[in-house]
Each structure stands twice: as C-alpha cells, then as structure tokens.
C-alpha cells in the first residue's frame, strides 16, 4: 500500500463531501413549490422575486447549485469569489476579487450586491450564499477609511498571529456590511443565508464576519485586540480613530441579537470541517485503517499544534495508542502563524514542516499531510504539504535544514525542492484545514 497516495485519496473524499453540489443535494429540497432547508419550509409561490447574493471562495459553486435547484425562479443575483475561483452561471452574476486582502473589485462587487438588497421588498426572498473568504470579498467602507488603510490593517492582522475571531472582530467594526449590516439592507424581505463554515465552532458571527448574523462583539472588543497584539503603532491613524469613535459612541455599533431585522433572517450552516472529516473517516475505514477523528477544532500556533500531532504519530508507532496500526488519525481546524521571517508559505506548510522536524528520525512507514480544503495555503499556489520517511530522506540528501526554513517561515521553498507540496488548485469549497496521518 502506497501511504502517500492513500492519504491523498482520503483527502479527496473529505473535500468532495463538502463541495456545494454535494451538500446542497443532501440538505435542500423542493417539493410542490416549497423549498425545504433543514427544519425550515419556504413557500416559493408567496414571493414575487427570488434573488441570489453572497460572497466567499465557494460562493460561485453555491450559486451554480442554486441555479440547478431553482432554475428560472431566480430573478437575478450577484456573488463575489476569489480570483480564479469562479464558474459560469446562467442567471447569477459572478464577480471576482482579491483575497486575503480586499481590493477595489471587492468594493465594486459589494455595491452591486447592495443594489439588489436595497430594491427588495417584503414579498421578496433573498438567498444569501456565504462561505469562507467572504470577509475580504464583501466590503463597504465608511467614508473615513480608504481601501489602502484597510489593506494595511488586514496585513498586520494576518501577520500578528491573531485568531480568525479576533481578526473578524476588527473587520466587523471597520465595515458597513459585516456584523449583521447586510441583513439590515435586505430587510424587510425574507433572507435565507446558506453557509459553508470555515470557522472553529461554526460561530455565525465569525463566518465571513457575519453579514446576516447578529454580532456579540463591540468596538471596545476591537480595541482590546489591537492592544493585545500591540498594533497601535502599526495601524493607520484612520483605523484607530474610527475604532476609538465607536468606543466613544460616535460611530454606530454593529447589529445586536435583539434587532428586529433578524426576525426575517434564517441562517443555516449546511457544511463544515466535521462533515469533511466524517467522509474521510469512511474512506479510511474502507482502506482497512483503524480510524479516529481527533478533533475538528484544532487551533493555535501551527508549529506548536504540529508537535502534538507528531507526538501522537510516534505514540501510535511505539505503543499502538490511541490506535493500533494500520492507523489513521484525522483532524481539522485552523491554526495561525506569527510571521517572523521573510520566507514563503502558509499555515499548513508550516504545520507540515514543524511535524517533519519532529518525525525525521522515525523509520516506520507513515504518511502525514496537512492541507487547506479550499486548495490554497497562504499566499501560495500550494494547498499544503506531505511528510513521510521518503520526504525526510530527500531533505537530508539535499542538505536542507528544516529548522532554518521554519525560522524563516519558508516552508514553501523547503517542500518545493523535495516534491512535498500538495497542489490541488481551487476546490470550490472551504471548510478550514484537514490533517491526515497514516501509520502502516
């Protein structure tokens, strides 16, 4: 059995399970002009118009799936995706924009989305399609904040090691569309938001910064994040002034749970990281592995989490705990990287490199991969990286020092020299990251 190929096949099973076409066919049904979404039922004959809007790396595929389901019932629509993540649709307009840094195309696409939201009435239905990446892809800024300042702030937040929840707390309070404010624009129409989650714990307010969800955070919380990571001197003055104005009550807060807007909003999470891991588990069992889903909520610094996973792999090899070989350990979540070097990579590649450092002396047959389910890991064309005894031997033969590359945050160039990178291209979905450890 080729463990590397097997691990990749299991990864493909995980990703396939959370593709919009698969999820929507399982979770959405139309019967006698009624749309069933989980426990909700919507009589489509009660609406004059049905509009599709949304944002995220998977939103184009989600729009395509909605067109397959609703056909010419859809009046019009617009969704925004990351560059090169678009697919053709018949009715819904697909706009592409920058990620992870928002750009001018994101602002223009959001204006198109808001034009749809502003024309709807009480007899209309708006289906909002949200997936990971929506925070950058859907944005309307206050007049006091130029795009360049938001981009600079986003770069600082991505580099400082803040969690996605902390990052989004600030994003929501620099926006006129996040933190429930899109729901306010849609009101009084009925809004059904279909969500593929890329956030630990599936918090509605964090996924794409919660455009149709109530926000439990405040301007004071945003200021706390800035102070926690000592960003006061790094962030543009316009950003700091806006946050401080919100703390002082001069700028209006995001929408809170008691806002009447949410009486006509239905937020439905249709797929998440656990969905992917459960499909991977079924595939691994078919291959004959004793299989354990460790967690779908792994977080923290990538290199620290990697040492834990590497320790589990070594324990399986040495003692047969927590599983006897052949064993498959599955996990998911989203780690962070505090950037200290000048190299190239992403959190999954850094995770794999830190694991390699712990596993390089292990001679038993194993294969480990860590991969972003969206097909991109950080600012690279790789989704993640493989580790195995063969990869470790290739690194040693090439005189590559894993510690030096790790200290420079340069995992991409490390694995690129030894055929260890995983390149899938855009997958059409996004449910954080997946790790697969096989012991033969």
PDB file of C-alpha atoms in Angstrom, residues 94-397:
ATOM      1  CA  UNK A  94     -20.110  36.053 -10.754  1.00  0.00           C
ATOM      2  CA  UNK A  95     -17.646  38.749  -9.720  1.00  0.00           C
ATOM      3  CA  UNK A  96     -14.029  38.008  -8.784  1.00  0.00           C
ATOM      4  CA  UNK A  97     -11.979  39.971  -6.264  1.00  0.00           C
ATOM      5  CA  UNK A  98      -8.939  39.873  -4.015  1.00  0.00           C
ATOM      6  CA  UNK A  99      -8.289  37.562  -1.084  1.00  0.00           C
ATOM      7  CA  UNK A 100      -6.998  37.628   1.638  1.00  0.00           C
ATOM      8  CA  UNK A 101      -6.635  41.375   1.078  1.00  0.00           C
ATOM      9  CA  UNK A 102      -9.776  43.149  -0.162  1.00  0.00           C
ATOM     10  CA  UNK A 103      -9.353  45.195  -3.333  1.00  0.00           C
ATOM     11  CA  UNK A 104     -11.287  47.653  -5.472  1.00  0.00           C
ATOM     12  CA  UNK A 105     -13.146  44.832  -7.248  1.00  0.00           C
ATOM     13  CA  UNK A 106     -14.477  43.642  -3.877  1.00  0.00           C
ATOM     14  CA  UNK A 107     -15.861  47.118  -3.171  1.00  0.00           C
ATOM     15  CA  UNK A 108     -17.472  47.351  -6.614  1.00  0.00           C
ATOM     16  CA  UNK A 109     -18.983  43.875  -6.385  1.00  0.00           C
ATOM     17  CA  UNK A 110     -20.403  44.677  -2.951  1.00  0.00           C
ATOM     18  CA  UNK A 111     -22.085  47.771  -4.387  1.00  0.00           C
ATOM     19  CA  UNK A 112     -23.804  45.504  -6.922  1.00  0.00           C
ATOM     20  CA  UNK A 113     -24.918  43.197  -4.131  1.00  0.00           C
ATOM     21  CA  UNK A 114     -26.222  46.133  -2.096  1.00  0.00           C
ATOM     22  CA  UNK A 115     -28.165  47.462  -5.097  1.00  0.00           C
ATOM     23  CA  UNK A 116     -30.052  44.177  -5.140  1.00  0.00           C
ATOM     24  CA  UNK A 117     -30.585  44.319  -1.376  1.00  0.00           C
ATOM     25  CA  UNK A 118     -31.876  47.873  -1.493  1.00  0.00           C
ATOM     26  CA  UNK A 119     -34.562  47.156  -4.094  1.00  0.00           C
ATOM     27  CA  UNK A 120     -36.152  44.142  -2.424  1.00  0.00           C
ATOM     28  CA  UNK A 121     -39.454  44.331  -0.575  1.00  0.00           C
ATOM     29  CA  UNK A 122     -41.492  42.395   1.919  1.00  0.00           C
ATOM     30  CA  UNK A 123     -42.757  39.990  -0.764  1.00  0.00           C
ATOM     31  CA  UNK A 124     -39.274  39.039  -1.971  1.00  0.00           C
ATOM     32  CA  UNK A 125     -36.906  36.239  -0.959  1.00  0.00           C
ATOM     33  CA  UNK A 126     -33.156  36.825  -0.787  1.00  0.00           C
ATOM     34  CA  UNK A 127     -30.934  33.744  -0.631  1.00  0.00           C
ATOM     35  CA  UNK A 128     -27.511  34.723   0.643  1.00  0.00           C
ATOM     36  CA  UNK A 129     -24.638  32.305  -0.043  1.00  0.00           C
ATOM     37  CA  UNK A 130     -21.772  32.608   2.423  1.00  0.00           C
ATOM     38  CA  UNK A 131     -18.531  30.666   2.676  1.00  0.00           C
ATOM     39  CA  UNK A 132     -15.019  31.218   3.970  1.00  0.00           C
ATOM     40  CA  UNK A 133     -13.205  34.161   2.447  1.00  0.00           C
ATOM     41  CA  UNK A 134     -16.305  36.345   2.486  1.00  0.00           C
ATOM     42  CA  UNK A 135     -14.729  38.834   4.874  1.00  0.00           C
ATOM     43  CA  UNK A 136     -12.322  40.048   2.202  1.00  0.00           C
ATOM     44  CA  UNK A 137     -14.675  39.564  -0.739  1.00  0.00           C
ATOM     45  CA  UNK A 138     -17.666  41.524   0.587  1.00  0.00           C
ATOM     46  CA  UNK A 139     -16.849  45.016   1.822  1.00  0.00           C
ATOM     47  CA  UNK A 140     -18.281  48.527   2.039  1.00  0.00           C
ATOM     48  CA  UNK A 141     -16.153  51.022   3.923  1.00  0.00           C
ATOM     49  CA  UNK A 142     -17.029  54.103   5.971  1.00  0.00           C
ATOM     50  CA  UNK A 143     -16.060  57.339   4.208  1.00  0.00           C
ATOM     51  CA  UNK A 144     -13.285  57.956   6.736  1.00  0.00           C
ATOM     52  CA  UNK A 145     -11.419  54.735   5.828  1.00  0.00           C
ATOM     53  CA  UNK A 146      -9.620  54.434   2.466  1.00  0.00           C
ATOM     54  CA  UNK A 147      -9.101  50.993   0.963  1.00  0.00           C
ATOM     55  CA  UNK A 148      -5.321  51.224   1.377  1.00  0.00           C
ATOM     56  CA  UNK A 149      -5.735  51.618   5.138  1.00  0.00           C
ATOM     57  CA  UNK A 150      -7.964  48.552   5.328  1.00  0.00           C
ATOM     58  CA  UNK A 151      -5.433  46.550   3.288  1.00  0.00           C
ATOM     59  CA  UNK A 152      -2.590  47.624   5.564  1.00  0.00           C
ATOM     60  CA  UNK A 153      -4.661  46.681   8.605  1.00  0.00           C
ATOM     61  CA  UNK A 154      -5.521  43.286   7.127  1.00  0.00           C
ATOM     62  CA  UNK A 155      -1.836  42.579   6.503  1.00  0.00           C
ATOM     63  CA  UNK A 156      -0.941  43.419  10.081  1.00  0.00           C
ATOM     64  CA  UNK A 157      -3.737  41.236  11.458  1.00  0.00           C
ATOM     65  CA  UNK A 158      -2.759  38.266   9.287  1.00  0.00           C
ATOM     66  CA  UNK A 159       0.887  38.540  10.359  1.00  0.00           C
ATOM     67  CA  UNK A 160       0.489  39.060  14.107  1.00  0.00           C
ATOM     68  CA  UNK A 161      -0.902  35.605  14.951  1.00  0.00           C
ATOM     69  CA  UNK A 162      -4.422  36.748  15.868  1.00  0.00           C
ATOM     70  CA  UNK A 163      -7.217  34.175  15.662  1.00  0.00           C
ATOM     71  CA  UNK A 164      -9.834  34.483  12.923  1.00  0.00           C
ATOM     72  CA  UNK A 165     -12.370  35.504  15.583  1.00  0.00           C
ATOM     73  CA  UNK A 166     -10.109  38.346  16.708  1.00  0.00           C
ATOM     74  CA  UNK A 167      -9.402  39.410  13.135  1.00  0.00           C
ATOM     75  CA  UNK A 168     -13.108  39.468  12.332  1.00  0.00           C
ATOM     76  CA  UNK A 169     -13.927  41.462  15.458  1.00  0.00           C
ATOM     77  CA  UNK A 170     -11.880  44.284  13.982  1.00  0.00           C
ATOM     78  CA  UNK A 171     -13.108  43.724  10.426  1.00  0.00           C
ATOM     79  CA  UNK A 172     -16.744  43.989  11.503  1.00  0.00           C
ATOM     80  CA  UNK A 173     -16.135  47.338  13.150  1.00  0.00           C
ATOM     81  CA  UNK A 174     -14.477  48.808  10.058  1.00  0.00           C
ATOM     82  CA  UNK A 175     -17.322  47.819   7.737  1.00  0.00           C
ATOM     83  CA  UNK A 176     -20.817  48.882   6.683  1.00  0.00           C
ATOM     84  CA  UNK A 177     -21.835  45.402   5.532  1.00  0.00           C
ATOM     85  CA  UNK A 178     -20.473  42.996   8.158  1.00  0.00           C
ATOM     86  CA  UNK A 179     -21.827  42.238  11.625  1.00  0.00           C
ATOM     87  CA  UNK A 180     -25.455  41.901  10.512  1.00  0.00           C
ATOM     88  CA  UNK A 181     -25.463  45.061   8.426  1.00  0.00           C
ATOM     89  CA  UNK A 182     -26.206  43.215   5.182  1.00  0.00           C
ATOM     90  CA  UNK A 183     -29.326  41.788   6.862  1.00  0.00           C
ATOM     91  CA  UNK A 184     -30.350  45.365   7.667  1.00  0.00           C
ATOM     92  CA  UNK A 185     -30.003  46.302   3.985  1.00  0.00           C
ATOM     93  CA  UNK A 186     -32.130  43.307   2.941  1.00  0.00           C
ATOM     94  CA  UNK A 187     -34.895  43.959   5.493  1.00  0.00           C
ATOM     95  CA  UNK A 188     -37.931  43.671   5.232  1.00  0.00           C
ATOM     96  CA  UNK A 189     -37.506  40.887   2.669  1.00  0.00           C
ATOM     97  CA  UNK A 190     -37.084  37.322   3.904  1.00  0.00           C
ATOM     98  CA  UNK A 191     -33.406  36.388   3.996  1.00  0.00           C
ATOM     99  CA  UNK A 192     -32.226  32.783   3.933  1.00  0.00           C
ATOM    100  CA  UNK A 193     -28.462  32.521   4.374  1.00  0.00           C
ATOM    101  CA  UNK A 194     -26.887  29.216   3.347  1.00  0.00           C
ATOM    102  CA  UNK A 195     -23.466  28.774   4.889  1.00  0.00           C
ATOM    103  CA  UNK A 196     -20.425  26.579   4.424  1.00  0.00           C
ATOM    104  CA  UNK A 197     -18.437  27.181   7.588  1.00  0.00           C
ATOM    105  CA  UNK A 198     -14.693  27.813   7.743  1.00  0.00           C
ATOM    106  CA  UNK A 199     -14.617  28.849  11.400  1.00  0.00           C
ATOM    107  CA  UNK A 200     -13.810  26.918  14.579  1.00  0.00           C
ATOM    108  CA  UNK A 201     -17.075  26.157  16.364  1.00  0.00           C
ATOM    109  CA  UNK A 202     -19.204  27.371  13.413  1.00  0.00           C
ATOM    110  CA  UNK A 203     -19.877  30.761  15.030  1.00  0.00           C
ATOM    111  CA  UNK A 204     -22.332  32.599  12.766  1.00  0.00           C
ATOM    112  CA  UNK A 205     -20.917  35.982  13.703  1.00  0.00           C
ATOM    113  CA  UNK A 206     -17.422  34.925  12.616  1.00  0.00           C
ATOM    114  CA  UNK A 207     -18.101  33.185   9.289  1.00  0.00           C
ATOM    115  CA  UNK A 208     -17.338  35.869   6.673  1.00  0.00           C
ATOM    116  CA  UNK A 209     -17.703  38.317   9.595  1.00  0.00           C
ATOM    117  CA  UNK A 210     -21.414  37.532   9.908  1.00  0.00           C
ATOM    118  CA  UNK A 211     -23.080  39.782   7.284  1.00  0.00           C
ATOM    119  CA  UNK A 212     -26.545  38.436   8.149  1.00  0.00           C
ATOM    120  CA  UNK A 213     -25.896  37.375  11.746  1.00  0.00           C
ATOM    121  CA  UNK A 214     -26.119  39.340  14.999  1.00  0.00           C
ATOM    122  CA  UNK A 215     -22.794  40.494  16.367  1.00  0.00           C
ATOM    123  CA  UNK A 216     -21.900  39.910  20.008  1.00  0.00           C
ATOM    124  CA  UNK A 217     -18.648  41.890  19.834  1.00  0.00           C
ATOM    125  CA  UNK A 218     -18.174  45.633  20.270  1.00  0.00           C
ATOM    126  CA  UNK A 219     -15.837  48.465  19.365  1.00  0.00           C
ATOM    127  CA  UNK A 220     -14.288  48.006  22.796  1.00  0.00           C
ATOM    128  CA  UNK A 221     -13.531  44.370  21.936  1.00  0.00           C
ATOM    129  CA  UNK A 222     -11.885  45.502  18.689  1.00  0.00           C
ATOM    130  CA  UNK A 223      -9.717  47.949  20.623  1.00  0.00           C
ATOM    131  CA  UNK A 224      -8.782  45.154  23.045  1.00  0.00           C
ATOM    132  CA  UNK A 225      -7.495  43.036  20.125  1.00  0.00           C
ATOM    133  CA  UNK A 226      -5.405  45.942  18.842  1.00  0.00           C
ATOM    134  CA  UNK A 227      -3.881  46.422  22.274  1.00  0.00           C
ATOM    135  CA  UNK A 228      -3.377  42.689  22.854  1.00  0.00           C
ATOM    136  CA  UNK A 229      -1.121  42.420  19.788  1.00  0.00           C
ATOM    137  CA  UNK A 230       0.423  45.875  20.335  1.00  0.00           C
ATOM    138  CA  UNK A 231      -0.715  47.158  16.962  1.00  0.00           C
ATOM    139  CA  UNK A 232      -1.325  50.776  17.991  1.00  0.00           C
ATOM    140  CA  UNK A 233       1.815  51.994  16.209  1.00  0.00           C
ATOM    141  CA  UNK A 234       1.418  49.698  13.192  1.00  0.00           C
ATOM    142  CA  UNK A 235      -2.153  50.524  12.174  1.00  0.00           C
ATOM    143  CA  UNK A 236      -3.129  53.619  10.130  1.00  0.00           C
ATOM    144  CA  UNK A 237      -4.456  56.569  12.134  1.00  0.00           C
ATOM    145  CA  UNK A 238      -7.802  56.497  10.268  1.00  0.00           C
ATOM    146  CA  UNK A 239      -8.360  52.947  11.521  1.00  0.00           C
ATOM    147  CA  UNK A 240      -7.519  53.798  15.129  1.00  0.00           C
ATOM    148  CA  UNK A 241      -9.645  56.955  15.036  1.00  0.00           C
ATOM    149  CA  UNK A 242     -12.648  55.047  13.698  1.00  0.00           C
ATOM    150  CA  UNK A 243     -12.373  52.356  16.379  1.00  0.00           C
ATOM    151  CA  UNK A 244     -11.984  54.981  19.104  1.00  0.00           C
ATOM    152  CA  UNK A 245     -15.004  56.882  17.762  1.00  0.00           C
ATOM    153  CA  UNK A 246     -17.014  53.699  18.059  1.00  0.00           C
ATOM    154  CA  UNK A 247     -15.828  53.169  21.635  1.00  0.00           C
ATOM    155  CA  UNK A 248     -16.931  56.748  22.381  1.00  0.00           C
ATOM    156  CA  UNK A 249     -20.383  56.129  20.874  1.00  0.00           C
ATOM    157  CA  UNK A 250     -19.888  58.466  17.906  1.00  0.00           C
ATOM    158  CA  UNK A 251     -19.984  55.651  15.320  1.00  0.00           C
ATOM    159  CA  UNK A 252     -22.943  53.250  15.413  1.00  0.00           C
ATOM    160  CA  UNK A 253     -22.384  49.696  16.631  1.00  0.00           C
ATOM    161  CA  UNK A 254     -22.925  46.553  14.584  1.00  0.00           C
ATOM    162  CA  UNK A 255     -26.340  44.883  14.870  1.00  0.00           C
ATOM    163  CA  UNK A 256     -27.077  43.027  18.099  1.00  0.00           C
ATOM    164  CA  UNK A 257     -29.306  39.952  18.679  1.00  0.00           C
ATOM    165  CA  UNK A 258     -32.368  41.964  19.763  1.00  0.00           C
ATOM    166  CA  UNK A 259     -32.527  43.906  16.486  1.00  0.00           C
ATOM    167  CA  UNK A 260     -35.933  43.319  14.781  1.00  0.00           C
ATOM    168  CA  UNK A 261     -34.134  42.831  11.450  1.00  0.00           C
ATOM    169  CA  UNK A 262     -33.292  39.251  12.441  1.00  0.00           C
ATOM    170  CA  UNK A 263     -36.943  38.196  12.735  1.00  0.00           C
ATOM    171  CA  UNK A 264     -36.963  37.591   8.978  1.00  0.00           C
ATOM    172  CA  UNK A 265     -33.442  36.087   8.729  1.00  0.00           C
ATOM    173  CA  UNK A 266     -32.708  32.351   8.673  1.00  0.00           C
ATOM    174  CA  UNK A 267     -29.017  31.412   8.967  1.00  0.00           C
ATOM    175  CA  UNK A 268     -28.368  27.753   8.077  1.00  0.00           C
ATOM    176  CA  UNK A 269     -24.971  26.030   8.279  1.00  0.00           C
ATOM    177  CA  UNK A 270     -25.025  23.237   5.692  1.00  0.00           C
ATOM    178  CA  UNK A 271     -21.427  22.015   5.812  1.00  0.00           C
ATOM    179  CA  UNK A 272     -18.336  22.309   7.987  1.00  0.00           C
ATOM    180  CA  UNK A 273     -14.990  20.730   8.787  1.00  0.00           C
ATOM    181  CA  UNK A 274     -16.547  17.819  10.657  1.00  0.00           C
ATOM    182  CA  UNK A 275     -18.585  16.958   7.549  1.00  0.00           C
ATOM    183  CA  UNK A 276     -15.306  16.590   5.641  1.00  0.00           C
ATOM    184  CA  UNK A 277     -13.629  14.570   8.396  1.00  0.00           C
ATOM    185  CA  UNK A 278     -16.552  12.152   8.639  1.00  0.00           C
ATOM    186  CA  UNK A 279     -16.297  11.453   4.907  1.00  0.00           C
ATOM    187  CA  UNK A 280     -12.531  10.964   5.271  1.00  0.00           C
ATOM    188  CA  UNK A 281     -13.195   8.545   8.123  1.00  0.00           C
ATOM    189  CA  UNK A 282     -15.443   6.402   5.925  1.00  0.00           C
ATOM    190  CA  UNK A 283     -12.798   6.322   3.201  1.00  0.00           C
ATOM    191  CA  UNK A 284     -10.046   5.388   5.657  1.00  0.00           C
ATOM    192  CA  UNK A 285     -12.118   2.553   7.124  1.00  0.00           C
ATOM    193  CA  UNK A 286     -12.691   1.172   3.621  1.00  0.00           C
ATOM    194  CA  UNK A 287      -8.911   1.115   3.165  1.00  0.00           C
ATOM    195  CA  UNK A 288      -8.690  -1.005   6.319  1.00  0.00           C
ATOM    196  CA  UNK A 289      -7.361   1.580   8.788  1.00  0.00           C
ATOM    197  CA  UNK A 290      -8.303   1.794  12.430  1.00  0.00           C
ATOM    198  CA  UNK A 291      -9.540   5.378  12.335  1.00  0.00           C
ATOM    199  CA  UNK A 292     -10.002   8.211  14.820  1.00  0.00           C
ATOM    200  CA  UNK A 293     -11.292  11.730  14.292  1.00  0.00           C
ATOM    201  CA  UNK A 294      -9.183  13.565  16.819  1.00  0.00           C
ATOM    202  CA  UNK A 295     -10.934  16.948  16.528  1.00  0.00           C
ATOM    203  CA  UNK A 296     -12.360  19.396  14.006  1.00  0.00           C
ATOM    204  CA  UNK A 297     -11.337  22.319  16.211  1.00  0.00           C
ATOM    205  CA  UNK A 298      -7.524  22.297  16.252  1.00  0.00           C
ATOM    206  CA  UNK A 299      -6.169  25.834  16.612  1.00  0.00           C
ATOM    207  CA  UNK A 300      -3.214  27.758  17.986  1.00  0.00           C
ATOM    208  CA  UNK A 301       0.262  28.357  16.575  1.00  0.00           C
ATOM    209  CA  UNK A 302       0.813  25.932  13.657  1.00  0.00           C
ATOM    210  CA  UNK A 303       4.251  24.747  14.758  1.00  0.00           C
ATOM    211  CA  UNK A 304       3.057  24.046  18.315  1.00  0.00           C
ATOM    212  CA  UNK A 305      -0.010  22.091  17.153  1.00  0.00           C
ATOM    213  CA  UNK A 306       2.249  20.141  14.767  1.00  0.00           C
ATOM    214  CA  UNK A 307       4.421  18.924  17.626  1.00  0.00           C
ATOM    215  CA  UNK A 308       1.329  17.478  19.317  1.00  0.00           C
ATOM    216  CA  UNK A 309       0.237  15.636  16.168  1.00  0.00           C
ATOM    217  CA  UNK A 310       3.777  14.369  15.574  1.00  0.00           C
ATOM    218  CA  UNK A 311       3.809  13.073  19.150  1.00  0.00           C
ATOM    219  CA  UNK A 312       0.602  11.144  18.518  1.00  0.00           C
ATOM    220  CA  UNK A 313       2.061   9.592  15.345  1.00  0.00           C
ATOM    221  CA  UNK A 314       5.137   8.470  17.281  1.00  0.00           C
ATOM    222  CA  UNK A 315       2.934   7.061  20.053  1.00  0.00           C
ATOM    223  CA  UNK A 316       0.927   5.014  17.549  1.00  0.00           C
ATOM    224  CA  UNK A 317       4.155   3.610  16.120  1.00  0.00           C
ATOM    225  CA  UNK A 318       5.753   2.899  19.508  1.00  0.00           C
ATOM    226  CA  UNK A 319       2.833   1.604  21.598  1.00  0.00           C
ATOM    227  CA  UNK A 320      -0.286   1.310  19.459  1.00  0.00           C
ATOM    228  CA  UNK A 321      -2.060   4.110  21.338  1.00  0.00           C
ATOM    229  CA  UNK A 322      -4.574   5.577  20.799  1.00  0.00           C
ATOM    230  CA  UNK A 323      -4.923   3.235  17.777  1.00  0.00           C
ATOM    231  CA  UNK A 324      -3.112   0.108  16.670  1.00  0.00           C
ATOM    232  CA  UNK A 325      -1.596   0.187  13.161  1.00  0.00           C
ATOM    233  CA  UNK A 326      -2.714   0.294  10.467  1.00  0.00           C
ATOM    234  CA  UNK A 327      -3.981   3.581  11.887  1.00  0.00           C
ATOM    235  CA  UNK A 328      -5.478   6.775  10.534  1.00  0.00           C
ATOM    236  CA  UNK A 329      -5.637   9.904  12.680  1.00  0.00           C
ATOM    237  CA  UNK A 330      -7.824  12.679  11.274  1.00  0.00           C
ATOM    238  CA  UNK A 331      -8.068  16.253  12.466  1.00  0.00           C
ATOM    239  CA  UNK A 332      -9.173  19.653  11.241  1.00  0.00           C
ATOM    240  CA  UNK A 333      -9.378  23.263  12.258  1.00  0.00           C
ATOM    241  CA  UNK A 334      -7.377  26.385  11.556  1.00  0.00           C
ATOM    242  CA  UNK A 335      -4.040  27.228  13.065  1.00  0.00           C
ATOM    243  CA  UNK A 336      -2.231  30.554  12.948  1.00  0.00           C
ATOM    244  CA  UNK A 337       1.295  31.628  12.053  1.00  0.00           C
ATOM    245  CA  UNK A 338       3.134  34.507  13.638  1.00  0.00           C
ATOM    246  CA  UNK A 339       5.342  35.766  10.813  1.00  0.00           C
ATOM    247  CA  UNK A 340       8.889  36.473  11.921  1.00  0.00           C
ATOM    248  CA  UNK A 341      10.840  35.579   8.773  1.00  0.00           C
ATOM    249  CA  UNK A 342      10.880  36.661   5.139  1.00  0.00           C
ATOM    250  CA  UNK A 343      10.083  33.312   3.513  1.00  0.00           C
ATOM    251  CA  UNK A 344       7.056  31.997   1.693  1.00  0.00           C
ATOM    252  CA  UNK A 345       4.433  29.561   2.924  1.00  0.00           C
ATOM    253  CA  UNK A 346       1.097  29.073   4.630  1.00  0.00           C
ATOM    254  CA  UNK A 347      -0.108  27.650   7.911  1.00  0.00           C
ATOM    255  CA  UNK A 348      -0.481  24.117   6.504  1.00  0.00           C
ATOM    256  CA  UNK A 349       3.001  24.067   5.021  1.00  0.00           C
ATOM    257  CA  UNK A 350       4.441  25.425   8.265  1.00  0.00           C
ATOM    258  CA  UNK A 351       2.449  22.784  10.182  1.00  0.00           C
ATOM    259  CA  UNK A 352       3.916  20.043   7.977  1.00  0.00           C
ATOM    260  CA  UNK A 353       7.465  21.403   8.286  1.00  0.00           C
ATOM    261  CA  UNK A 354       7.238  21.551  12.091  1.00  0.00           C
ATOM    262  CA  UNK A 355       5.902  17.973  12.091  1.00  0.00           C
ATOM    263  CA  UNK A 356       8.767  16.861   9.845  1.00  0.00           C
ATOM    264  CA  UNK A 357      11.254  18.277  12.310  1.00  0.00           C
ATOM    265  CA  UNK A 358       9.772  16.007  14.998  1.00  0.00           C
ATOM    266  CA  UNK A 359       9.441  12.949  12.744  1.00  0.00           C
ATOM    267  CA  UNK A 360      12.719  12.996  10.798  1.00  0.00           C
ATOM    268  CA  UNK A 361      14.247  10.203  12.913  1.00  0.00           C
ATOM    269  CA  UNK A 362      11.211   7.895  12.566  1.00  0.00           C
ATOM    270  CA  UNK A 363      11.836   4.954  10.217  1.00  0.00           C
ATOM    271  CA  UNK A 364       8.459   3.207  10.448  1.00  0.00           C
ATOM    272  CA  UNK A 365       6.070   3.528   7.488  1.00  0.00           C
ATOM    273  CA  UNK A 366       3.863   6.608   7.859  1.00  0.00           C
ATOM    274  CA  UNK A 367       2.461   9.430   5.765  1.00  0.00           C
ATOM    275  CA  UNK A 368       1.212  12.763   7.022  1.00  0.00           C
ATOM    276  CA  UNK A 369      -0.390  15.656   5.195  1.00  0.00           C
ATOM    277  CA  UNK A 370      -1.877  18.980   6.197  1.00  0.00           C
ATOM    278  CA  UNK A 371      -3.970  20.773   3.623  1.00  0.00           C
ATOM    279  CA  UNK A 372      -6.343  23.706   3.143  1.00  0.00           C
ATOM    280  CA  UNK A 373      -9.672  22.421   1.842  1.00  0.00           C
ATOM    281  CA  UNK A 374     -10.014  25.440  -0.469  1.00  0.00           C
ATOM    282  CA  UNK A 375      -6.883  24.454  -2.387  1.00  0.00           C
ATOM    283  CA  UNK A 376      -4.760  27.428  -1.340  1.00  0.00           C
ATOM    284  CA  UNK A 377      -2.494  27.808   1.669  1.00  0.00           C
ATOM    285  CA  UNK A 378      -1.457  31.356   2.426  1.00  0.00           C
ATOM    286  CA  UNK A 379      -0.078  33.433  -0.482  1.00  0.00           C
ATOM    287  CA  UNK A 380       0.994  30.353  -2.441  1.00  0.00           C
ATOM    288  CA  UNK A 381      -0.228  28.021  -5.189  1.00  0.00           C
ATOM    289  CA  UNK A 382       0.036  25.053  -2.817  1.00  0.00           C
ATOM    290  CA  UNK A 383      -2.735  23.680  -0.618  1.00  0.00           C
ATOM    291  CA  UNK A 384      -0.365  22.164   1.932  1.00  0.00           C
ATOM    292  CA  UNK A 385       2.437  19.612   2.191  1.00  0.00           C
ATOM    293  CA  UNK A 386       3.289  15.937   2.730  1.00  0.00           C
ATOM    294  CA  UNK A 387       5.643  14.396   5.292  1.00  0.00           C
ATOM    295  CA  UNK A 388       6.938  10.814   5.153  1.00  0.00           C
ATOM    296  CA  UNK A 389      10.222   8.935   5.712  1.00  0.00           C
ATOM    297  CA  UNK A 390      10.925   9.375   1.993  1.00  0.00           C
ATOM    298  CA  UNK A 391      10.395  13.140   2.228  1.00  0.00           C
ATOM    299  CA  UNK A 392      12.685  13.300   5.273  1.00  0.00           C
ATOM    300  CA  UNK A 393      15.358  11.316   3.431  1.00  0.00           C
ATOM    301  CA  UNK A 394      15.082  13.580   0.395  1.00  0.00           C
ATOM    302  CA  UNK A 395      15.516  16.645   2.622  1.00  0.00           C
ATOM    303  CA  UNK A 396      18.588  15.131   4.233  1.00  0.00           C
ATOM    304  CA  UNK A 397      20.059  14.195   0.863  1.00  0.00           C
TER     305      UNK A 397
END
